[in-house]
PDB file of C-alpha atoms in Angstrom:
ATOM      1  CA  LEU B 476       0.000   0.000   0.000  1.00 52.00           C
ATOM      2  CA  PHE B 477       1.232   3.498  -0.840  1.00 53.00           C
ATOM      3  CA  ARG B 478       1.393   5.267   2.514  1.00 49.00           C
ATOM      4  CA  SER B 479       2.145   8.879   3.359  1.00 47.00           C
ATOM      5  CA  LEU B 480       5.170   9.310   5.561  1.00 40.00           C
ATOM      6  CA  GLY B 481       3.170  11.832   7.538  1.00 41.00           C
ATOM      7  CA  SER B 482       5.981  14.347   8.019  1.00 40.00           C
ATOM      8  CA  ALA B 483       5.261  18.054   7.725  1.00 40.00           C
ATOM      9  CA  ALA B 484       8.757  18.467   6.304  1.00 48.00           C
ATOM     10  CA  MET B 485       7.963  16.231   3.341  1.00 81.00           C
ATOM     11  CA  ASP B 486       6.581  17.290  -0.031  1.00 89.00           C
ATOM     12  CA  THR B 487       2.874  17.731  -0.711  1.00 93.00           C
ATOM     13  CA  PHE B 488       1.226  18.140  -4.121  1.00 94.00           C
ATOM     14  CA  ALA B 489      -2.299  19.540  -4.218  1.00 95.00           C
ATOM     15  CA  ALA B 490      -5.005  20.849  -6.535  1.00 95.00           C
ATOM     16  CA  ALA B 491      -8.091  22.981  -5.953  1.00 95.00           C
ATOM     17  CA  ASP B 492     -11.070  23.462  -8.306  1.00 95.00           C
ATOM     18  CA  LEU B 493      -9.079  22.454 -11.394  1.00 94.00           C
ATOM     19  CA  ALA B 494     -10.744  22.644 -14.797  1.00 95.00           C
ATOM     20  CA  CYS B 495      -9.509  21.785 -18.269  1.00 94.00           C
ATOM     21  CA  VAL B 496     -10.917  22.874 -21.632  1.00 92.00           C
ATOM     22  CA  ARG B 497      -9.557  21.401 -24.866  1.00 87.00           C
ATOM     23  CA  GLY B 498     -10.732  23.224 -27.961  1.00 85.00           C
ATOM     24  CA  GLU B 499     -14.240  24.200 -26.938  1.00 84.00           C
ATOM     25  CA  ARG B 500     -14.904  21.027 -24.933  1.00 89.00           C
ATOM     26  CA  LEU B 501     -14.927  20.998 -21.139  1.00 90.00           C
ATOM     27  CA  VAL B 502     -12.862  17.925 -20.231  1.00 92.00           C
ATOM     28  CA  PHE B 503     -13.218  18.159 -16.446  1.00 92.00           C
ATOM     29  CA  THR B 504     -14.050  20.693 -13.768  1.00 93.00           C
ATOM     30  CA  GLY B 505     -14.028  21.064  -9.991  1.00 94.00           C
ATOM     31  CA  VAL B 506     -11.192  18.616  -9.338  1.00 94.00           C
ATOM     32  CA  GLY B 507      -9.331  18.905  -6.054  1.00 93.00           C
ATOM     33  CA  PHE B 508      -6.945  16.665  -4.129  1.00 93.00           C
ATOM     34  CA  SER B 509      -3.898  16.587  -1.868  1.00 93.00           C
ATOM     35  CA  VAL B 510      -1.254  13.856  -1.865  1.00 92.00           C
ATOM     36  CA  ALA B 511       1.638  13.803   0.606  1.00 90.00           C
ATOM     37  CA  ALA B 512       5.085  12.233   0.488  1.00 89.00           C
ATOM     38  CA  GLY B 513       4.984   8.478  -0.078  1.00 88.00           C
ATOM     39  CA  GLY B 514       1.235   8.493  -0.647  1.00 87.00           C
ATOM     40  CA  ALA B 515      -0.721   7.791  -3.819  1.00 88.00           C
ATOM     41  CA  LEU B 516      -3.839   9.281  -5.309  1.00 91.00           C
ATOM     42  CA  LEU B 517      -5.417   6.825  -7.756  1.00 91.00           C
ATOM     43  CA  LEU B 518      -7.690   8.116 -10.516  1.00 92.00           C
ATOM     44  CA  ARG B 519     -10.594   5.950 -11.654  1.00 89.00           C
ATOM     45  CA  GLY B 520     -13.129   6.448 -14.402  1.00 88.00           C
ATOM     46  CA  PRO B 521     -14.251   5.431 -17.898  1.00 87.00           C
ATOM     47  CA  ASN B 522     -12.245   6.248 -20.993  1.00 86.00           C
ATOM     48  CA  GLY B 523     -12.582   9.874 -22.064  1.00 85.00           C
ATOM     49  CA  THR B 524     -13.539  11.244 -18.656  1.00 86.00           C
ATOM     50  CA  GLY B 525     -10.377  13.329 -18.299  1.00 89.00           C
ATOM     51  CA  LYS B 526      -7.969  11.250 -16.199  1.00 91.00           C
ATOM     52  CA  SER B 527      -5.061  11.456 -18.660  1.00 91.00           C
ATOM     53  CA  SER B 528      -5.793  15.141 -19.259  1.00 93.00           C
ATOM     54  CA  LEU B 529      -5.655  15.722 -15.503  1.00 94.00           C
ATOM     55  CA  LEU B 530      -2.216  14.097 -15.360  1.00 94.00           C
ATOM     56  CA  ARG B 531      -1.035  16.265 -18.241  1.00 93.00           C
ATOM     57  CA  VAL B 532      -2.292  19.379 -16.447  1.00 93.00           C
ATOM     58  CA  CYS B 533      -0.440  18.252 -13.307  1.00 93.00           C
ATOM     59  CA  ALA B 534       2.712  17.815 -15.390  1.00 91.00           C
ATOM     60  CA  GLY B 535       2.482  21.296 -16.881  1.00 89.00           C
ATOM     61  CA  PHE B 536       1.958  20.040 -20.431  1.00 89.00           C
ATOM     62  CA  VAL B 537      -1.521  21.591 -20.576  1.00 88.00           C
ATOM     63  CA  PRO B 538      -2.425  24.754 -18.624  1.00 88.00           C
ATOM     64  CA  PRO B 539      -5.498  24.532 -16.372  1.00 92.00           C
ATOM     65  CA  SER B 540      -8.498  26.542 -17.503  1.00 93.00           C
ATOM     66  CA  ALA B 541      -9.348  27.293 -13.892  1.00 94.00           C
ATOM     67  CA  GLY B 542      -8.212  26.399 -10.406  1.00 94.00           C
ATOM     68  CA  GLN B 543      -4.786  26.002  -8.895  1.00 94.00           C
ATOM     69  CA  LEU B 544      -2.012  23.469  -8.400  1.00 95.00           C
ATOM     70  CA  THR B 545       0.359  23.847  -5.456  1.00 94.00           C
ATOM     71  CA  TRP B 546       3.659  22.286  -4.402  1.00 94.00           C
ATOM     72  CA  ASN B 547       4.245  22.609  -0.663  1.00 93.00           C
ATOM     73  CA  GLY B 548       1.684  25.397  -0.630  1.00 91.00           C
ATOM     74  CA  ARG B 549       3.290  27.417  -3.440  1.00 91.00           C
ATOM     75  CA  PRO B 550       1.307  27.957  -6.677  1.00 92.00           C
ATOM     76  CA  VAL B 551       2.742  25.777  -9.439  1.00 90.00           C
ATOM     77  CA  THR B 552       1.316  28.092 -12.113  1.00 78.00           C
ATOM     78  CA  LYS B 553       4.008  30.634 -11.223  1.00 78.00           C
ATOM     79  CA  GLU B 554       6.857  28.138 -11.608  1.00 82.00           C
ATOM     80  CA  TRP B 555       6.042  25.704 -14.413  1.00 81.00           C
ATOM     81  CA  ASP B 556       9.713  25.156 -15.255  1.00 83.00           C
ATOM     82  CA  ALA B 557      10.377  24.044 -11.687  1.00 82.00           C
ATOM     83  CA  GLN B 558       7.356  21.751 -11.812  1.00 83.00           C
ATOM     84  CA  ARG B 559       8.583  20.035 -14.975  1.00 81.00           C
ATOM     85  CA  THR B 560      12.024  19.642 -13.414  1.00 83.00           C
ATOM     86  CA  ARG B 561      10.817  18.079 -10.175  1.00 88.00           C
ATOM     87  CA  MET B 562       8.395  15.540 -11.685  1.00 90.00           C
ATOM     88  CA  THR B 563       8.566  12.408 -13.818  1.00 90.00           C
ATOM     89  CA  TYR B 564       5.611  11.709 -16.106  1.00 91.00           C
ATOM     90  CA  VAL B 565       5.170   8.187 -17.482  1.00 90.00           C
ATOM     91  CA  GLY B 566       2.468   8.105 -20.156  1.00 86.00           C
ATOM     92  CA  HIS B 567       0.314   5.168 -21.191  1.00 82.00           C
ATOM     93  CA  LEU B 568       2.400   4.748 -24.355  1.00 79.00           C
ATOM     94  CA  ASP B 569       5.887   3.300 -23.931  1.00 81.00           C
ATOM     95  CA  ALA B 570       8.637   5.836 -24.655  1.00 85.00           C
ATOM     96  CA  VAL B 571      11.085   3.088 -25.562  1.00 91.00           C
ATOM     97  CA  LYS B 572      13.456   3.455 -28.502  1.00 92.00           C
ATOM     98  CA  PRO B 573      13.336   0.066 -30.270  1.00 92.00           C
ATOM     99  CA  ALA B 574      16.709   0.562 -32.005  1.00 93.00           C
ATOM    100  CA  PHE B 575      18.403   1.154 -28.647  1.00 94.00           C
ATOM    101  CA  THR B 576      19.381  -1.638 -26.305  1.00 94.00           C
ATOM    102  CA  VAL B 577      17.763  -1.953 -22.905  1.00 93.00           C
ATOM    103  CA  ALA B 578      20.986  -0.506 -21.461  1.00 92.00           C
ATOM    104  CA  GLU B 579      20.923   2.486 -23.806  1.00 93.00           C
ATOM    105  CA  ASN B 580      17.285   3.282 -23.024  1.00 92.00           C
ATOM    106  CA  LEU B 581      17.968   3.122 -19.304  1.00 90.00           C
ATOM    107  CA  GLY B 582      21.185   5.111 -19.670  1.00 90.00           C
ATOM    108  CA  PHE B 583      19.380   7.907 -21.494  1.00 90.00           C
ATOM    109  CA  TRP B 584      16.762   8.276 -18.743  1.00 88.00           C
ATOM    110  CA  ALA B 585      19.433   8.155 -16.038  1.00 88.00           C
ATOM    111  CA  SER B 586      21.463  10.852 -17.807  1.00 88.00           C
ATOM    112  CA  LEU B 587      18.521  13.274 -17.641  1.00 82.00           C
ATOM    113  CA  GLY B 588      19.104  13.444 -13.907  1.00 78.00           C
ATOM    114  CA  GLY B 589      22.869  13.422 -14.166  1.00 80.00           C
ATOM    115  CA  ARG B 590      23.064   9.795 -13.108  1.00 83.00           C
ATOM    116  CA  SER B 591      24.429   6.558 -14.540  1.00 83.00           C
ATOM    117  CA  ALA B 592      22.926   3.083 -14.362  1.00 83.00           C
ATOM    118  CA  ASP B 593      24.008  -0.513 -14.827  1.00 84.00           C
ATOM    119  CA  ALA B 594      22.236  -3.869 -15.075  1.00 84.00           C
ATOM    120  CA  ALA B 595      21.740  -4.006 -11.302  1.00 83.00           C
ATOM    121  CA  ALA B 596      19.287  -1.115 -11.589  1.00 84.00           C
ATOM    122  CA  LEU B 597      16.985  -3.388 -13.599  1.00 87.00           C
ATOM    123  CA  GLU B 598      16.950  -6.294 -11.142  1.00 87.00           C
ATOM    124  CA  PRO B 599      13.746  -5.142  -9.374  1.00 85.00           C
ATOM    125  CA  LEU B 600      11.962  -5.215 -12.743  1.00 85.00           C
ATOM    126  CA  ALA B 601      13.488  -8.564 -13.801  1.00 87.00           C
ATOM    127  CA  LEU B 602      15.123  -7.028 -16.874  1.00 90.00           C
ATOM    128  CA  ASP B 603      18.791  -7.233 -15.869  1.00 91.00           C
ATOM    129  CA  HIS B 604      19.353 -10.376 -17.972  1.00 92.00           C
ATOM    130  CA  LEU B 605      18.160  -8.442 -21.055  1.00 92.00           C
ATOM    131  CA  TYR B 606      20.524  -5.523 -20.500  1.00 91.00           C
ATOM    132  CA  ASP B 607      22.285  -5.767 -23.896  1.00 93.00           C
ATOM    133  CA  LEU B 608      19.243  -6.783 -25.940  1.00 94.00           C
ATOM    134  CA  PRO B 609      17.759  -4.344 -28.466  1.00 95.00           C
ATOM    135  CA  ALA B 610      14.439  -3.085 -27.128  1.00 93.00           C
ATOM    136  CA  ALA B 611      12.749  -4.090 -30.395  1.00 94.00           C
ATOM    137  CA  TYR B 612      12.937  -7.726 -29.237  1.00 94.00           C
ATOM    138  CA  LEU B 613      11.120  -7.138 -25.950  1.00 92.00           C
ATOM    139  CA  SER B 614       7.552  -8.267 -25.378  1.00 90.00           C
ATOM    140  CA  ALA B 615       4.853  -5.665 -24.682  1.00 87.00           C
ATOM    141  CA  GLY B 616       5.078  -6.384 -20.975  1.00 86.00           C
ATOM    142  CA  GLN B 617       8.873  -6.140 -20.966  1.00 89.00           C
ATOM    143  CA  LYS B 618       8.707  -2.811 -22.785  1.00 90.00           C
ATOM    144  CA  ARG B 619       6.302  -1.585 -20.143  1.00 87.00           C
ATOM    145  CA  ARG B 620       8.720  -2.618 -17.399  1.00 88.00           C
ATOM    146  CA  LEU B 621      11.556  -0.867 -19.226  1.00 91.00           C
ATOM    147  CA  ASN B 622       9.434   2.255 -19.565  1.00 90.00           C
ATOM    148  CA  LEU B 623       8.864   2.249 -15.803  1.00 88.00           C
ATOM    149  CA  SER B 624      12.567   1.727 -15.105  1.00 88.00           C
ATOM    150  CA  ARG B 625      13.085   5.482 -15.485  1.00 88.00           C
ATOM    151  CA  LEU B 626      11.521   5.837 -12.034  1.00 88.00           C
ATOM    152  CA  LEU B 627      14.287   3.708 -10.530  1.00 86.00           C
ATOM    153  CA  VAL B 628      17.036   5.996 -11.877  1.00 87.00           C
ATOM    154  CA  SER B 629      15.199   9.295 -11.465  1.00 85.00           C
ATOM    155  CA  ASN B 630      15.744  12.073  -8.947  1.00 85.00           C
ATOM    156  CA  ALA B 631      12.125  13.171  -9.360  1.00 88.00           C
ATOM    157  CA  ARG B 632      10.170  14.342  -6.313  1.00 91.00           C
ATOM    158  CA  LEU B 633       6.762  13.735  -7.937  1.00 94.00           C
ATOM    159  CA  TRP B 634       5.528  10.790 -10.044  1.00 94.00           C
ATOM    160  CA  LEU B 635       2.646  11.121 -12.517  1.00 95.00           C
ATOM    161  CA  LEU B 636       1.770   7.695 -13.934  1.00 93.00           C
ATOM    162  CA  ASP B 637      -0.772   6.976 -16.666  1.00 92.00           C
ATOM    163  CA  GLU B 638      -1.831   3.304 -16.678  1.00 89.00           C
ATOM    164  CA  PRO B 639       1.503   1.924 -15.423  1.00 88.00           C
ATOM    165  CA  THR B 640       0.291  -1.694 -15.498  1.00 86.00           C
ATOM    166  CA  SER B 641      -1.038  -1.742 -19.066  1.00 83.00           C
ATOM    167  CA  SER B 642       0.301  -4.726 -21.081  1.00 79.00           C
ATOM    168  CA  LEU B 643       1.265  -6.538 -17.861  1.00 82.00           C
ATOM    169  CA  ASP B 644      -0.152  -9.876 -16.716  1.00 86.00           C
ATOM    170  CA  PRO B 645      -1.944  -9.964 -13.322  1.00 87.00           C
ATOM    171  CA  LYS B 646       1.067 -11.280 -11.372  1.00 87.00           C
ATOM    172  CA  SER B 647       3.436  -8.738 -12.931  1.00 85.00           C
ATOM    173  CA  SER B 648       0.939  -5.939 -12.270  1.00 87.00           C
ATOM    174  CA  VAL B 649       0.928  -6.683  -8.555  1.00 89.00           C
ATOM    175  CA  GLU B 650       4.725  -7.010  -8.465  1.00 86.00           C
ATOM    176  CA  ILE B 651       5.212  -3.690 -10.259  1.00 85.00           C
ATOM    177  CA  MET B 652       2.790  -1.873  -7.978  1.00 88.00           C
ATOM    178  CA  GLU B 653       4.538  -3.340  -4.929  1.00 88.00           C
ATOM    179  CA  ILE B 654       7.910  -2.105  -6.244  1.00 86.00           C
ATOM    180  CA  LEU B 655       6.568   1.369  -7.004  1.00 87.00           C
ATOM    181  CA  SER B 656       4.797   1.693  -3.658  1.00 87.00           C
ATOM    182  CA  ARG B 657       7.935   0.667  -1.778  1.00 87.00           C
ATOM    183  CA  LEU B 658      10.138   3.098  -3.722  1.00 86.00           C
ATOM    184  CA  ALA B 659       7.668   5.950  -3.296  1.00 88.00           C
ATOM    185  CA  ALA B 660       7.583   5.381   0.462  1.00 88.00           C
ATOM    186  CA  GLU B 661      11.375   5.082   0.734  1.00 87.00           C
ATOM    187  CA  ARG B 662      11.978   8.247  -1.275  1.00 88.00           C
ATOM    188  CA  GLY B 663       9.028  10.229   0.053  1.00 90.00           C
ATOM    189  CA  VAL B 664       7.550  10.780  -3.418  1.00 92.00           C
ATOM    190  CA  PRO B 665       3.896  11.825  -3.856  1.00 93.00           C
ATOM    191  CA  VAL B 666       2.261   9.786  -6.642  1.00 93.00           C
ATOM    192  CA  VAL B 667      -0.762  10.501  -8.850  1.00 94.00           C
ATOM    193  CA  VAL B 668      -1.665   7.463 -10.932  1.00 92.00           C
ATOM    194  CA  ASN B 669      -4.392   6.529 -13.402  1.00 91.00           C
ATOM    195  CA  ILE B 670      -5.261   2.842 -13.203  1.00 86.00           C
ATOM    196  CA  HIS B 671      -8.250   0.808 -14.432  1.00 80.00           C
ATOM    197  CA  ASN B 672      -7.804  -2.432 -12.496  1.00 81.00           C
ATOM    198  CA  VAL B 673     -10.307  -2.340  -9.619  1.00 76.00           C
ATOM    199  CA  ALA B 674      -8.451  -4.867  -7.445  1.00 81.00           C
ATOM    200  CA  LEU B 675      -5.110  -3.083  -7.844  1.00 83.00           C
ATOM    201  CA  ALA B 676      -6.636   0.293  -7.056  1.00 78.00           C
ATOM    202  CA  GLN B 677      -8.268  -1.005  -3.888  1.00 77.00           C
ATOM    203  CA  ARG B 678      -5.114  -2.858  -2.823  1.00 81.00           C
ATOM    204  CA  PHE B 679      -2.566  -0.076  -3.313  1.00 80.00           C
ATOM    205  CA  ALA B 680      -4.423   3.233  -3.051  1.00 80.00           C
ATOM    206  CA  ALA B 681      -4.377   5.504  -0.045  1.00 83.00           C
ATOM    207  CA  ARG B 682      -7.148   7.534  -1.700  1.00 89.00           C
ATOM    208  CA  ILE B 683      -9.259   7.122  -4.817  1.00 91.00           C
ATOM    209  CA  VAL B 684     -10.789   9.882  -6.920  1.00 92.00           C
ATOM    210  CA  GLY B 685     -13.483   8.591  -9.251  1.00 91.00           C
ATOM    211  CA  MET B 686     -14.352  10.715 -12.276  1.00 91.00           C
ATOM    212  CA  SER B 687     -17.327  10.527 -14.608  1.00 90.00           C
ATOM    213  CA  GLY B 688     -18.461  13.000 -17.229  1.00 88.00           C
ATOM    214  CA  GLY B 689     -15.655  15.386 -16.277  1.00 88.00           C
ATOM    215  CA  HIS B 690     -16.716  15.588 -12.622  1.00 90.00           C
ATOM    216  CA  VAL B 691     -15.534  13.961  -9.410  1.00 92.00           C
ATOM    217  CA  VAL B 692     -18.213  11.485  -8.279  1.00 91.00           C
ATOM    218  CA  TYR B 693     -16.193   9.655  -5.614  1.00 92.00           C
ATOM    219  CA  ASP B 694     -13.418  10.868  -3.339  1.00 92.00           C
ATOM    220  CA  GLY B 695     -12.373   8.690  -0.440  1.00 91.00           C
ATOM    221  CA  PRO B 696     -10.468   5.644   0.804  1.00 90.00           C
ATOM    222  CA  PRO B 697     -10.515   2.393  -1.199  1.00 87.00           C
ATOM    223  CA  ASP B 698     -12.234   0.353   1.512  1.00 86.00           C
ATOM    224  CA  ARG B 699     -15.336   2.539   1.213  1.00 89.00           C
ATOM    225  CA  LEU B 700     -15.603   2.210  -2.574  1.00 86.00           C
ATOM    226  CA  SER B 701     -18.828   0.232  -3.073  1.00 87.00           C
ATOM    227  CA  GLU B 702     -20.454  -1.370  -6.091  1.00 86.00           C
ATOM    228  CA  ALA B 703     -22.876   1.545  -6.119  1.00 89.00           C
ATOM    229  CA  ASP B 704     -19.920   3.932  -6.286  1.00 88.00           C
ATOM    230  CA  LEU B 705     -18.394   1.943  -9.154  1.00 86.00           C
ATOM    231  CA  ARG B 706     -21.681   2.093 -11.053  1.00 87.00           C
ATOM    232  CA  GLY B 707     -21.743   5.824 -10.445  1.00 88.00           C
ATOM    233  CA  ILE B 708     -18.250   6.118 -11.886  1.00 88.00           C
ATOM    234  CA  TYR B 709     -18.608   3.808 -14.877  1.00 85.00           C
ATOM    235  CA  GLY B 710     -22.356   3.648 -15.432  1.00 80.00           C
ATOM    236  CA  GLY B 711     -24.386   0.596 -16.349  1.00 67.00           C
ATOM    237  CA  GLU B 712     -25.414  -2.396 -14.298  1.00 63.00           C
ATOM    238  CA  ASN B 713     -24.361  -5.747 -15.756  1.00 61.00           C
ATOM    239  CA  TRP B 714     -20.595  -5.312 -16.089  1.00 54.00           C
ATOM    240  CA  LEU B 715     -20.001  -5.908 -12.333  1.00 54.00           C
ATOM    241  CA  GLU B 716     -21.788  -9.285 -12.340  1.00 53.00           C
TER     242      GLU B 716
END
């Protein structure tokens, strides 16, 4: 479970009344949250409800149409360059260069933070034996693990993760989430993550924000998320049976 370290000296990332408009379409509105060091806010909701857009707003890739983001109480909107420097964003598409080896992909990400990395850095993700293999030969799940390896060699103080377990089998999904939750707690990193798997969300979340139609329809701990809440988030009746 992602757990906040509970120290006032640690980093806190927060949002209040955020809204996002793309073109002339309102993507989401009225979104607020606070996530402390070592804790995780998990976003839930159907496709197209604005979860990925919210992550991109948090990353500074898309400006909010309304509301405010803060880092340790300071408005992020006044220091976007600092926000982009302090965070690592991992999108739902794998940013893996197929012509590069596993080592070269990892080395590139490590160099962004002025670091170096060797095969040992990939042991937690079970990729160390593929260190010299071109990434083009990796399976979809292995590419996803390699994509997430940037978190292991990053100095980032904030993680923004869009569907980190996509392309992974159920066992690997649990293992990856356990690794990420442990690292986040050890490093005191606040995490905002979009994930679809209900069981994973309830197992690893400290807090869940459920979105539907661009609005927050659930905000609370995972153990209080009921079937009625899930129907409110995703709509319909029969898919839970």
